[in-house]
Short mmCIF file of C-alpha atoms in Angstrom, two decimals:
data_model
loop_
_atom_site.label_atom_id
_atom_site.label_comp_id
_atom_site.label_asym_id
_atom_site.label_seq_id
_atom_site.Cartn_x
_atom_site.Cartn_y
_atom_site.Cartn_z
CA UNK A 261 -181.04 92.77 110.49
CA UNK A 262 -182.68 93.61 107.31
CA UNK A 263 -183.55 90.57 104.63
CA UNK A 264 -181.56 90.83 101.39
CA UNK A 265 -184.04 90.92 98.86
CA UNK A 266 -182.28 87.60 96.72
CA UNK A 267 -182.07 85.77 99.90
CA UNK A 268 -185.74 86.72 100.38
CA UNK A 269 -187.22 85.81 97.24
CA UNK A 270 -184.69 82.61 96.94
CA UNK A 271 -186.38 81.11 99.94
CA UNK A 272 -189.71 81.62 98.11
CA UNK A 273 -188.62 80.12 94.55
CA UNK A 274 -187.51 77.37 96.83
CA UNK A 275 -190.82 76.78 97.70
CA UNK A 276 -191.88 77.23 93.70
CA UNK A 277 -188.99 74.39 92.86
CA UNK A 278 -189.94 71.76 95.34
CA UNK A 279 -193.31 72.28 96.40
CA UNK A 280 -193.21 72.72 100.21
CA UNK A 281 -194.76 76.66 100.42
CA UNK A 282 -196.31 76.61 103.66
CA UNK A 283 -198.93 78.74 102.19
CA UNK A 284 -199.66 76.42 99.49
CA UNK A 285 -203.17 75.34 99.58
CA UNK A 286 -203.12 72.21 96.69
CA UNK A 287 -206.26 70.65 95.43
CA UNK A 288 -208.40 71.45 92.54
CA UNK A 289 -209.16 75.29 91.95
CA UNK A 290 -212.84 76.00 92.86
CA UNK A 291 -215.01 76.79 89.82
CA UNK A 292 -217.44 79.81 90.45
CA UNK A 293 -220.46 79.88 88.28
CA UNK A 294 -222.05 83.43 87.10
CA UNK A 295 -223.90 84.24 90.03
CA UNK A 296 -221.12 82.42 92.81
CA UNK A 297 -219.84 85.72 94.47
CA UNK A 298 -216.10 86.43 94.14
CA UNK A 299 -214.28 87.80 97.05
CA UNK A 300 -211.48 89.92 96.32
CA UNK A 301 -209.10 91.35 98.70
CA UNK A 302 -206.68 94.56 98.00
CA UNK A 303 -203.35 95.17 98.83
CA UNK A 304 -201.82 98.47 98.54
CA UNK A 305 -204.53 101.06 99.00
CA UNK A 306 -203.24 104.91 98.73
CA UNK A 307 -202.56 105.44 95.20
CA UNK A 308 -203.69 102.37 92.19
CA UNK A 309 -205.41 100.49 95.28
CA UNK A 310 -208.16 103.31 95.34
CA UNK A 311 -208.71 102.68 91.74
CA UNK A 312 -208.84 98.78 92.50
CA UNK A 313 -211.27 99.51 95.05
CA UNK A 314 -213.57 101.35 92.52
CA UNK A 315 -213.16 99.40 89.86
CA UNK A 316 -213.77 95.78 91.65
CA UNK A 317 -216.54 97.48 93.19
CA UNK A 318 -218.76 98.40 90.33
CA UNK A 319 -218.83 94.31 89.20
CA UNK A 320 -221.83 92.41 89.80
CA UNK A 321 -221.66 89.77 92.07
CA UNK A 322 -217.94 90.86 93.30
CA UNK A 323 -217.37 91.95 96.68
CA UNK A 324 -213.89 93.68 98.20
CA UNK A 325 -213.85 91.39 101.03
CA UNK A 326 -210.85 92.59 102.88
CA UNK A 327 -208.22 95.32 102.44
CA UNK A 328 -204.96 95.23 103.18
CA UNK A 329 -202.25 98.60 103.71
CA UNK A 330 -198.64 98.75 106.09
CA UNK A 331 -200.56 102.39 106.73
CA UNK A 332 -202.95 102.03 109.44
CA UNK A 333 -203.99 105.80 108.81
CA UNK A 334 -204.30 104.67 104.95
CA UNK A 335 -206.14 101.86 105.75
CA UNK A 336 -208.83 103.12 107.78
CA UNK A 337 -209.73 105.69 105.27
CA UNK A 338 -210.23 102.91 102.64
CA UNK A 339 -212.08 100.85 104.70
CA UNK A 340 -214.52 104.18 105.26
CA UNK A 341 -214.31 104.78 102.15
CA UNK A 342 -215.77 101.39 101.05
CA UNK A 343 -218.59 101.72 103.24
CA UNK A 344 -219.58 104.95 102.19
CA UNK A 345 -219.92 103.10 98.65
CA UNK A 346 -222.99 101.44 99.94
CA UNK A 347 -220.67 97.83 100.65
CA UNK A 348 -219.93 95.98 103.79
CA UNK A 349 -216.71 97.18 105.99
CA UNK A 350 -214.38 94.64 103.99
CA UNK A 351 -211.73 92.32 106.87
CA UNK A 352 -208.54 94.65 107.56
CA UNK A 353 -204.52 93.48 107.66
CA UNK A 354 -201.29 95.26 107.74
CA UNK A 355 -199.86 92.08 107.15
CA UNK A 356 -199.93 90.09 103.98
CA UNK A 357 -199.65 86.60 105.34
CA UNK A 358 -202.46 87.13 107.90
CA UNK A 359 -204.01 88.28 104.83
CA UNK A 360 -203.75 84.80 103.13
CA UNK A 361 -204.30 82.65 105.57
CA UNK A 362 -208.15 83.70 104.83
CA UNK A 363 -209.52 80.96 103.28
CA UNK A 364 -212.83 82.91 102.12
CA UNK A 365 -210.27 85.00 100.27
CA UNK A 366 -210.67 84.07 96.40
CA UNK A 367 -208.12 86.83 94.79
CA UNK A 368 -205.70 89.53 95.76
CA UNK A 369 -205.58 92.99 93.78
CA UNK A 370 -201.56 94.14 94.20
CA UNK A 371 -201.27 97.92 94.29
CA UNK A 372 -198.32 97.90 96.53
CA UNK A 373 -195.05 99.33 95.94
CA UNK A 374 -193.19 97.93 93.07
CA UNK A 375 -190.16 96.13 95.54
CA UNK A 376 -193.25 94.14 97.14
CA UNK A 377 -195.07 93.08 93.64
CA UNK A 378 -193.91 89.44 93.07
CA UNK A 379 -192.93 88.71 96.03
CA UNK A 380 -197.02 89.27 97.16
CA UNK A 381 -198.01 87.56 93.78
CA UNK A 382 -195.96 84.36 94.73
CA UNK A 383 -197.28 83.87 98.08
CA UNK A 384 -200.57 84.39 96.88
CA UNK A 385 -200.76 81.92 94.28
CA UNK A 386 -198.92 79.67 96.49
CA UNK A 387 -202.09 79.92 99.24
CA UNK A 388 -204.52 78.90 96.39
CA UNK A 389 -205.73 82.73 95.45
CA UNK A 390 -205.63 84.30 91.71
CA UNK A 391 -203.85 87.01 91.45
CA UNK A 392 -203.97 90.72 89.78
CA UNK A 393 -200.89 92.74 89.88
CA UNK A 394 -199.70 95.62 88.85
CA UNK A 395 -197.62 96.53 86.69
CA UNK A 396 -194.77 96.45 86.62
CA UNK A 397 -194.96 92.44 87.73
CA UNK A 398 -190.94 92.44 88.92
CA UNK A 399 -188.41 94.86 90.49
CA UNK A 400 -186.18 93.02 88.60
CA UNK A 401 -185.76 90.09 85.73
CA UNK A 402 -184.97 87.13 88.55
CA UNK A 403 -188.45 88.14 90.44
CA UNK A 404 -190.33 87.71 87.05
CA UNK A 405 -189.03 84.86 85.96
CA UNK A 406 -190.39 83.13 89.45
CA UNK A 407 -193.28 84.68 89.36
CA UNK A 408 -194.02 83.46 85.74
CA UNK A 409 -192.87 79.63 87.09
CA UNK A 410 -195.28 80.18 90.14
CA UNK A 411 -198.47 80.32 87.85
CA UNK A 412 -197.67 78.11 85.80
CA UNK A 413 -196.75 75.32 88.78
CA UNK A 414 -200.14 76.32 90.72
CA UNK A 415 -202.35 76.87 87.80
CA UNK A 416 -203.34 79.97 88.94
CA UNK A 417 -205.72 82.56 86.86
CA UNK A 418 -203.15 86.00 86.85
CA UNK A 419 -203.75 89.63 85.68
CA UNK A 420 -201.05 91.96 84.83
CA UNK A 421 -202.07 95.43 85.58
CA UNK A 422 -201.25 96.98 81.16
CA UNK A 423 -205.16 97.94 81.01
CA UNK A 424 -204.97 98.66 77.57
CA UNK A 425 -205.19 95.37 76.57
CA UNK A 426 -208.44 95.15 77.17
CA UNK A 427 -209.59 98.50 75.57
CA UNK A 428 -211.11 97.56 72.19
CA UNK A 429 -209.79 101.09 70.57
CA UNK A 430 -206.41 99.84 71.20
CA UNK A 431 -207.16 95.94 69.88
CA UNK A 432 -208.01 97.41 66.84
CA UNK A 433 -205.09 99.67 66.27
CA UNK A 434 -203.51 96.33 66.67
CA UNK A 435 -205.37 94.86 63.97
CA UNK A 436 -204.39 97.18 61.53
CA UNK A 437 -201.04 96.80 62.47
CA UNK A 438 -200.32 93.09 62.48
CA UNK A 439 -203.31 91.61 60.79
CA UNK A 440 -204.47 94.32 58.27
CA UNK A 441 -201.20 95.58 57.19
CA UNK A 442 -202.79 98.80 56.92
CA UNK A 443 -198.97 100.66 57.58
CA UNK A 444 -197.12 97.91 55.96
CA UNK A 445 -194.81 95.75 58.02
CA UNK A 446 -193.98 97.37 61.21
CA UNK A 447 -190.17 98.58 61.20
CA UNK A 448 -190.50 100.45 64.47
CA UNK A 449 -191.99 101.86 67.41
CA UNK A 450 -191.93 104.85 69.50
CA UNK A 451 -193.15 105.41 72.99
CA UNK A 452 -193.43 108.67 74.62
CA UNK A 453 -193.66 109.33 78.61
CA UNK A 454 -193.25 112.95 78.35
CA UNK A 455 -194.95 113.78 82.11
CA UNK A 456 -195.01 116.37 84.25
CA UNK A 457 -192.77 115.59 87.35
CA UNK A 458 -191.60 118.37 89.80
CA UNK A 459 -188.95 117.93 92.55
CA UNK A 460 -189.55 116.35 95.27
CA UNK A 461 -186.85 118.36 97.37
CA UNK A 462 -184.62 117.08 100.11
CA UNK A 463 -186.76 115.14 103.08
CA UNK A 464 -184.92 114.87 106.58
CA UNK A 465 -184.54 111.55 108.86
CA UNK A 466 -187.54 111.77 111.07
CA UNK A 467 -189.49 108.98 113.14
CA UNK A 468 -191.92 106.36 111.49
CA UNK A 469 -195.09 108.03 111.84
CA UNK A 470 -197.69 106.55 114.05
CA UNK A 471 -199.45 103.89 112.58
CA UNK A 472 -196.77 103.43 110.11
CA UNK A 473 -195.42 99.63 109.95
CA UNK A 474 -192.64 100.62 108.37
CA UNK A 475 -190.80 97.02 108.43
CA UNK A 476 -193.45 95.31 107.04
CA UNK A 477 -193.45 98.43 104.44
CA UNK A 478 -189.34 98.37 104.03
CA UNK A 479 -190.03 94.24 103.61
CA UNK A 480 -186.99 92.54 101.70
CA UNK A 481 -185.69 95.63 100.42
CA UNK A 482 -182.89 97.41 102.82
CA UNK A 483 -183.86 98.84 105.68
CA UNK A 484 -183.06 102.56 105.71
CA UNK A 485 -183.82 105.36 108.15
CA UNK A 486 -187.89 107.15 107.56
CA UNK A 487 -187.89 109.85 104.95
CA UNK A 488 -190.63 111.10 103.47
CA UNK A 489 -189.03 110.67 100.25
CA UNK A 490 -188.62 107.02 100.96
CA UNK A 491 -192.24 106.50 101.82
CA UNK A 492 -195.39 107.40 100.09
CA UNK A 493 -195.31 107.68 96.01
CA UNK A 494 -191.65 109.47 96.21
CA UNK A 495 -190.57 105.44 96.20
CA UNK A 496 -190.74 105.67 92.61
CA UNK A 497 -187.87 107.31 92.51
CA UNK A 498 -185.14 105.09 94.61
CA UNK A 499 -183.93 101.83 93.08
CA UNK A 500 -184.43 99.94 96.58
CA UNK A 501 -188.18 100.48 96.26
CA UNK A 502 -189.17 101.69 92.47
CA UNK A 503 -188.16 101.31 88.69
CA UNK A 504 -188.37 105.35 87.82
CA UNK A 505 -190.12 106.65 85.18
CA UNK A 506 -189.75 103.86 82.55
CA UNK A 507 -191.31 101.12 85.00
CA UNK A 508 -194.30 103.33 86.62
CA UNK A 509 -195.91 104.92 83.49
CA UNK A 510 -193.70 104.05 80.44
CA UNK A 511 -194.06 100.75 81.18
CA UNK A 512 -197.43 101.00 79.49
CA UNK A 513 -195.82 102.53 76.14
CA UNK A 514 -193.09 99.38 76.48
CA UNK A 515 -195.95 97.12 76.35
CA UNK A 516 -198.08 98.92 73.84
CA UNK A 517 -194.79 99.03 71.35
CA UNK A 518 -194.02 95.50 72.04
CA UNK A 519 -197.12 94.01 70.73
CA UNK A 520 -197.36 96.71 67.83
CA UNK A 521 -193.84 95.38 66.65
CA UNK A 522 -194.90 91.99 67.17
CA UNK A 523 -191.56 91.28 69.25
CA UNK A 524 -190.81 89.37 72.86
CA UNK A 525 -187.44 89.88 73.91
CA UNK A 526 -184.87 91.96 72.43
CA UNK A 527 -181.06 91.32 71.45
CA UNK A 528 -179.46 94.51 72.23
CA UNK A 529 -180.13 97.53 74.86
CA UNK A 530 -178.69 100.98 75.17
CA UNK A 531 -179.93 103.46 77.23
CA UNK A 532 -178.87 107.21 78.07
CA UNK A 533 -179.84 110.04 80.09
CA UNK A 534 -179.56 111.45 83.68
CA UNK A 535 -181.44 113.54 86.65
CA UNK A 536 -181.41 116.87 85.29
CA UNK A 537 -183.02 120.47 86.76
CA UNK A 538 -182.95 119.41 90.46
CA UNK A 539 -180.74 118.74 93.36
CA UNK A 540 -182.79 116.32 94.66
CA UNK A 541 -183.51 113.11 96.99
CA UNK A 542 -184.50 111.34 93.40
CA UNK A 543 -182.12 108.78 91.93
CA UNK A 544 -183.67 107.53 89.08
CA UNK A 545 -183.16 109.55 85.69
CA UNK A 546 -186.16 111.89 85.36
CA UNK A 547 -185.00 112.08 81.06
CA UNK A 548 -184.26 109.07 79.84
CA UNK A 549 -183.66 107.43 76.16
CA UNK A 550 -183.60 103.73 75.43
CA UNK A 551 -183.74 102.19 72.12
CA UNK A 552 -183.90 97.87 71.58
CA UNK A 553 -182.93 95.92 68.63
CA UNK A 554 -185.30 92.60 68.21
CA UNK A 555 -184.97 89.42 65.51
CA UNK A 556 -187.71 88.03 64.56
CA UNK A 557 -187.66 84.06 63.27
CA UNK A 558 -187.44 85.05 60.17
CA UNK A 559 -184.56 87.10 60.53
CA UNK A 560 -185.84 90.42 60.39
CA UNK A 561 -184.69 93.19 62.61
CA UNK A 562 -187.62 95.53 64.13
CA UNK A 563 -186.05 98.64 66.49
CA UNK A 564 -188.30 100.28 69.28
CA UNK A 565 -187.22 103.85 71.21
CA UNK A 566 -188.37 104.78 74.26
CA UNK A 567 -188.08 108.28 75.52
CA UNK A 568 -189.15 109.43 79.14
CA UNK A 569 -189.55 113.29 80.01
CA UNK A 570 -189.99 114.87 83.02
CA UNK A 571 -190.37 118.35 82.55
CA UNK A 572 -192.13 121.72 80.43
CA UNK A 573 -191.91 120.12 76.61
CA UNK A 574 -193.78 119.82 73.21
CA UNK A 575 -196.34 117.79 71.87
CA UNK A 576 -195.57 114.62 68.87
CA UNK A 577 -198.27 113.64 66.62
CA UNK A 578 -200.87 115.91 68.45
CA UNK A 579 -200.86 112.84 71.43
CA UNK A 580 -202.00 114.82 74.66
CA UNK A 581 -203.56 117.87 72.90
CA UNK A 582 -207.10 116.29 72.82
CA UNK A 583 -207.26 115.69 69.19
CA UNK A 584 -207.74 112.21 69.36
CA UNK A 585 -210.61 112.00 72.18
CA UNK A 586 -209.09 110.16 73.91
CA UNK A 587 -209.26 109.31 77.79
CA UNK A 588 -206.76 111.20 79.79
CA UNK A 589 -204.17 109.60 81.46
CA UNK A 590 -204.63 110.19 85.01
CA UNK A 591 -202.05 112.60 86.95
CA UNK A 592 -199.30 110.72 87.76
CA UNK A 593 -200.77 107.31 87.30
CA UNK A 594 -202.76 108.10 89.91
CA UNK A 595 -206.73 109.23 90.50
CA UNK A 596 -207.98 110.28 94.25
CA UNK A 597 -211.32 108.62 95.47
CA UNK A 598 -214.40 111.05 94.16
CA UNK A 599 -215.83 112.79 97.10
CA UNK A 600 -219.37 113.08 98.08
CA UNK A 601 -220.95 116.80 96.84
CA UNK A 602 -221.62 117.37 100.41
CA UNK A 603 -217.61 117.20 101.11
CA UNK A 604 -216.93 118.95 97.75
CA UNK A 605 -218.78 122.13 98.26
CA UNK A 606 -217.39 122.31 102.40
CA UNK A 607 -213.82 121.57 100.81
CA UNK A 608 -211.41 124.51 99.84
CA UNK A 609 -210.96 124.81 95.72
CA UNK A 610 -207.27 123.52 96.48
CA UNK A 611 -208.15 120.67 98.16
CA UNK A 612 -210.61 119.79 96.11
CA UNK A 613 -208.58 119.72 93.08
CA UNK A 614 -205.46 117.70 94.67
CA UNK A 615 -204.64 114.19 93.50
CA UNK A 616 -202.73 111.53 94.74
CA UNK A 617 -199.39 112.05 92.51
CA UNK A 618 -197.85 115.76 91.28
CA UNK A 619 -200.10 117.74 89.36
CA UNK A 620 -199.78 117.27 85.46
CA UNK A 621 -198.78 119.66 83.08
CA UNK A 622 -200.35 120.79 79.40
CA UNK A 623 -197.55 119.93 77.70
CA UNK A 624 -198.13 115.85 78.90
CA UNK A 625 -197.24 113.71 75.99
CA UNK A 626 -198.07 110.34 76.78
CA UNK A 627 -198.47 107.11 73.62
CA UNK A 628 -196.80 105.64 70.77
CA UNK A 629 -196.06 106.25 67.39
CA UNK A 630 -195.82 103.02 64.74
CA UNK A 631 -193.80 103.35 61.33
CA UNK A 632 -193.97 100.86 58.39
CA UNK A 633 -193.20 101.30 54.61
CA UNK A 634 -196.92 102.23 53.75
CA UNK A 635 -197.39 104.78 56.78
CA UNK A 636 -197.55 105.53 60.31
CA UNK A 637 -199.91 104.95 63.40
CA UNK A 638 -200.60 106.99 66.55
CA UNK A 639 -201.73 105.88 70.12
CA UNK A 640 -202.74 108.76 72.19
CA UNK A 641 -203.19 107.73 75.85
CA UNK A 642 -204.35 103.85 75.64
CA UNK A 643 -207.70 103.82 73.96
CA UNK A 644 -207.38 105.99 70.72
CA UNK A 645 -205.63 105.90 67.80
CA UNK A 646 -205.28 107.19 64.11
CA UNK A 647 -203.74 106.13 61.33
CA UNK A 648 -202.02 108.50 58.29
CA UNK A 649 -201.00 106.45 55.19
CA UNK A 650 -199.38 106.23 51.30
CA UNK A 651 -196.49 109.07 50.71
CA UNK A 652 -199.00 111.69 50.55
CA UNK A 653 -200.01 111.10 54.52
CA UNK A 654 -203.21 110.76 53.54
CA UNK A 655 -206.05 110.26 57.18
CA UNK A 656 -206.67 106.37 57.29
CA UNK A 657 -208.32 104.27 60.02
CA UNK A 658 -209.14 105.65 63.23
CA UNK A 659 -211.15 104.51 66.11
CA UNK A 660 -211.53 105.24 69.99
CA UNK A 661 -213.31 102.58 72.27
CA UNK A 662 -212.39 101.64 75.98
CA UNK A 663 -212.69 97.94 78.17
CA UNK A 664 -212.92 96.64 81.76
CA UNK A 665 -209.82 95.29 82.35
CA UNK A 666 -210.96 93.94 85.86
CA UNK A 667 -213.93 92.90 84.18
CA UNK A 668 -211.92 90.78 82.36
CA UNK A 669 -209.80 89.25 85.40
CA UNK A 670 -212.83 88.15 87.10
CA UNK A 671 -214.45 86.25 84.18
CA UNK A 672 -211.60 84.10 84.56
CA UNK A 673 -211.71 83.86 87.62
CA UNK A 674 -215.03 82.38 87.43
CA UNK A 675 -214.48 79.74 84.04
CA UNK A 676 -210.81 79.42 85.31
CA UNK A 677 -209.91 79.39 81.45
CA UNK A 678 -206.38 81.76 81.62
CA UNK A 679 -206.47 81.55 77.80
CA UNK A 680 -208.78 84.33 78.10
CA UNK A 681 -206.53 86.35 80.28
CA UNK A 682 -206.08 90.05 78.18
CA UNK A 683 -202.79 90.56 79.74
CA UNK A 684 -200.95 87.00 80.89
CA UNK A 685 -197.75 87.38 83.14
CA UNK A 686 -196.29 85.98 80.69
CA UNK A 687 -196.18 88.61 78.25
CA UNK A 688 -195.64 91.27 81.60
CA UNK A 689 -192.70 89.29 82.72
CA UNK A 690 -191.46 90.39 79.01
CA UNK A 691 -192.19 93.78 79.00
CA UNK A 692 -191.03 94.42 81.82
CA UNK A 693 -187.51 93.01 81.33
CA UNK A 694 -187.02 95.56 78.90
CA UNK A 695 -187.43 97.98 81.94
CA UNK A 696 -184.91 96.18 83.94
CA UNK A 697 -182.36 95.89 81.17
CA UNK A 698 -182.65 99.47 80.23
CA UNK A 699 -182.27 101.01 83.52
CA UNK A 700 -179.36 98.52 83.54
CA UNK A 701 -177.96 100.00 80.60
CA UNK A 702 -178.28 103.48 81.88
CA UNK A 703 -176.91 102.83 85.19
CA UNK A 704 -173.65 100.43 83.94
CA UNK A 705 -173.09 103.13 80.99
CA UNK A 706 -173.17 100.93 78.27
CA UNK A 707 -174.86 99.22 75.36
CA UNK A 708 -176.07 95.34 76.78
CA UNK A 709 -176.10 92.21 74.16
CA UNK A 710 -179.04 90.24 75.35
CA UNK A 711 -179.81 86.48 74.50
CA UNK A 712 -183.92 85.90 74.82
CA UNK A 713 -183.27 82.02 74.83
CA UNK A 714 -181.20 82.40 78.57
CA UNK A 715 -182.81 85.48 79.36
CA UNK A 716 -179.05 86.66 80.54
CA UNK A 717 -177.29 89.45 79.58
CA UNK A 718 -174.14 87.96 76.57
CA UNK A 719 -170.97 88.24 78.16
CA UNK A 720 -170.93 90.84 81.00
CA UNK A 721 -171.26 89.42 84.65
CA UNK A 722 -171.30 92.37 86.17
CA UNK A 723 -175.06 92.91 84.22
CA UNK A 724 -175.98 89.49 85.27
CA UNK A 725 -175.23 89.93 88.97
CA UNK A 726 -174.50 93.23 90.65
CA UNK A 727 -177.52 94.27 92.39
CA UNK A 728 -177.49 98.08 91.13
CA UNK A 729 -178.13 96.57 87.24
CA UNK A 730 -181.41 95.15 88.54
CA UNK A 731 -181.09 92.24 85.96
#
């Protein structure tokens, strides 16, 4: 009988609330000086885990020390992979707890499936390890809240997978923004996730395929018969397993607007759209619009849209025509491992030219735009930016520079000082409730008053506690 996912993550904040997690590990956080060696393990290793496993691997003094993947077939390609980098075949697991019970293990990298992300993260910090997830941190508010109450009982060092914040074109555009006042005081936000995303047609019941664990896969959410479109990336797109659009790549523009407008948690929610062009396995709304109303303590009131995309459409602001220099966003959130010349000149142009996720179109319109009484400011992508100010729209400020955003995880791992942290769960957990309360929104048809001090949704139970709302 499959788990139900609150019973399954109850049992773990029970652990959080009295202290008994078997995993737990207590004692006083090791301290790793410059040249200790940190050994990371990665979980989740088709799609973001092969850029984990490229990025960890180009730090000094850092070695992927095991890997970790419910796809044996998956698996065994990463762990060849690794070892054609030049690096030592890491330990392999298709189980996460086997995983932590390796006490050489100093962090785990999350790349997993977003219906798997805190529930990993709280294990892991309860068996002593730091922890770098991806975003989004929760599949839904009650998950993040744990997880944020998990590092702060084991005084963990965590990582939330927004990258940007450590990108020092983007720190700047904040800067001007919040410090500089180069636009004026911020009024509102936009962020764009106009992406290229092509059906993913009807998949058939068919057997788990061999070397497929696909209970440890399935984990606390409900057990339902193999489909392709169940399985690999296509998860995305069904509430037991993904967020849609909004939590896999617009998540990034929710984040980026949040900290533009200065903002945590917002007071009202309304969300439209649908699944439009295809009769498809998808359920999540492939065009989507969701604007938030915040107060600040002042009494202010700052407004941020979101608007996701998922088909042929046009530019804003010149974001995704190149104009800005910026660095591209990778097709569908997702880049393949580079392969050897030897392999690229034997390999047929197709195949060479496949990635992990759909291919992306031109018309790809992926940042934010920032409006204040003295001007606007663009993001294109997450490293550029340019500014256009007075009522003449005059070029201001512009800058492009990127950052190592698993760069910056390990440095705290090493001076275990999480004020450093770039992106702290924290500020994920909030982010990422706007995700959950605007996919709420869309799928309960209506607008959602929200009160940041209870983190509940005002006067609607049905928001509060039917699973499909995801609050």
């Amino acid at each position: 009988m499959p788990i139900e996912r609150r019973d399954f993550i109850k049992s773990t904040t029970a652990a959080i609330t009295v202290g008994a997690a078997t995993l737990a590990l207590g004692g006083t956080a090791k301290v790793l000086g410059a040249n200790d060696r940190v050994r990371v393990a990665i979980c989740g290793t088709r799609g973001r885990g092969v850029d984990h496993i490229h990025g960890f691997n180009k730090l000094p003094n850092v070695e992927i020390a095991a890997l970790c993947d419910v796809d044996e077939n998956v698996l065994n390609q990463r762990l060849a992979d690794v070892e054609k980098l030049g690096r030592p075949k890491p330990k392999s697991y298709t189980d996460i707890r086997k995983l932590l019970e390796d006490k050489d293990i100093d962090a785990v990298s999350i790349a997993t499936p977003n219906h798997w992300h805190s529930l990993i993260a709280i294990w892991t910090l309860q068996a002593g390890k730091d922890v770098y997830v991806e975003k989004p941190c929760s599949h839904n508010t009650f998950e993040g809240r744990q997880l944020v109450a998990a590092v702060k009982k084991y005084n963990r060092i965590c990582q939330h997978g927004s990258q940007w914040r450590s990108n020092p074109g983007l720190i700047e555009a904040m800067k001007h923004l919040k410090e500089d006042g180069t636009i004026g005081d911020v009024y509102m936000a936009r962020g764009l996730c106009f992406k290229w995303r092509p059906t993913i047609g009807k998949a058939p019941q068919e057997p788990v395929p061999a070397g497929v664990h696909y209970d440890l896969w399935t984990g606390p959410a409900p057990l339902k018969p193999f489909t392709k479109n169940r399985f690999h990336y296509n998860w995305h797109w069904i509430w037991d397993t993904g967020n849609g659009e909004i939590g896999n790549q617009a998540i990034h523009e929710i984040d980026i607007a949040r900290a533009g407008l200065g903002v945590g948690f917002p007071v009202q929610v309304s969300a439209v759209g649908g699944h439009f062009l295809f009769d498809d396995d998808q359920q999540t709304p492939n065009m989507l619009n969701a604007s938030y109303i915040f107060e600040t303590p002042d009494g202010k009131r700052k407004m941020m849209e979101i608007e996701v995309r998922g088909w042929i459409t046009n530019h804003e602001a010149e974001i995704g025509t190149g104009a800005y220099g910026s660095s591209s966003v990778p097709p569908a959130g997702l880049t393949a491992a580079p392969k050897p010349a030897a392999e690229k000149k034997s390999a047929p142009a197709a195949a060479q030219a496949a990635s992990l996720g759909p291919k992306d179109a031109k018309t790809n319109t992926v940042g934010n735009i920032f409006y204040g009484p003295k001007g606007y400011l663009v993001i294109d992508g997450y490293d550029a930016y340019r500014t256009w100010v007075t009522d003449e729209v005059e070029p201001g400020p512009h800058g492009k520079a990127s950052g190592d955003h698993y760069a910056n995880f390990i440095d705290c791992v090493r001076s275990r000082d999480a004020s450093k942290i770039n992106s702290p769960i924290q500020e994920a957990h909030i982010s990422t409730t706007l995700v959950h309360l605007a996919n709420a929104s869309y799928r309960l048809g209506r607008t959602l008053k929200f009160d940041p001090a209870t983190e509940k949704v005002v006067g609607d139970d049905e928001a509060n506690t039917d699973r499909k709302s995801v609050v």
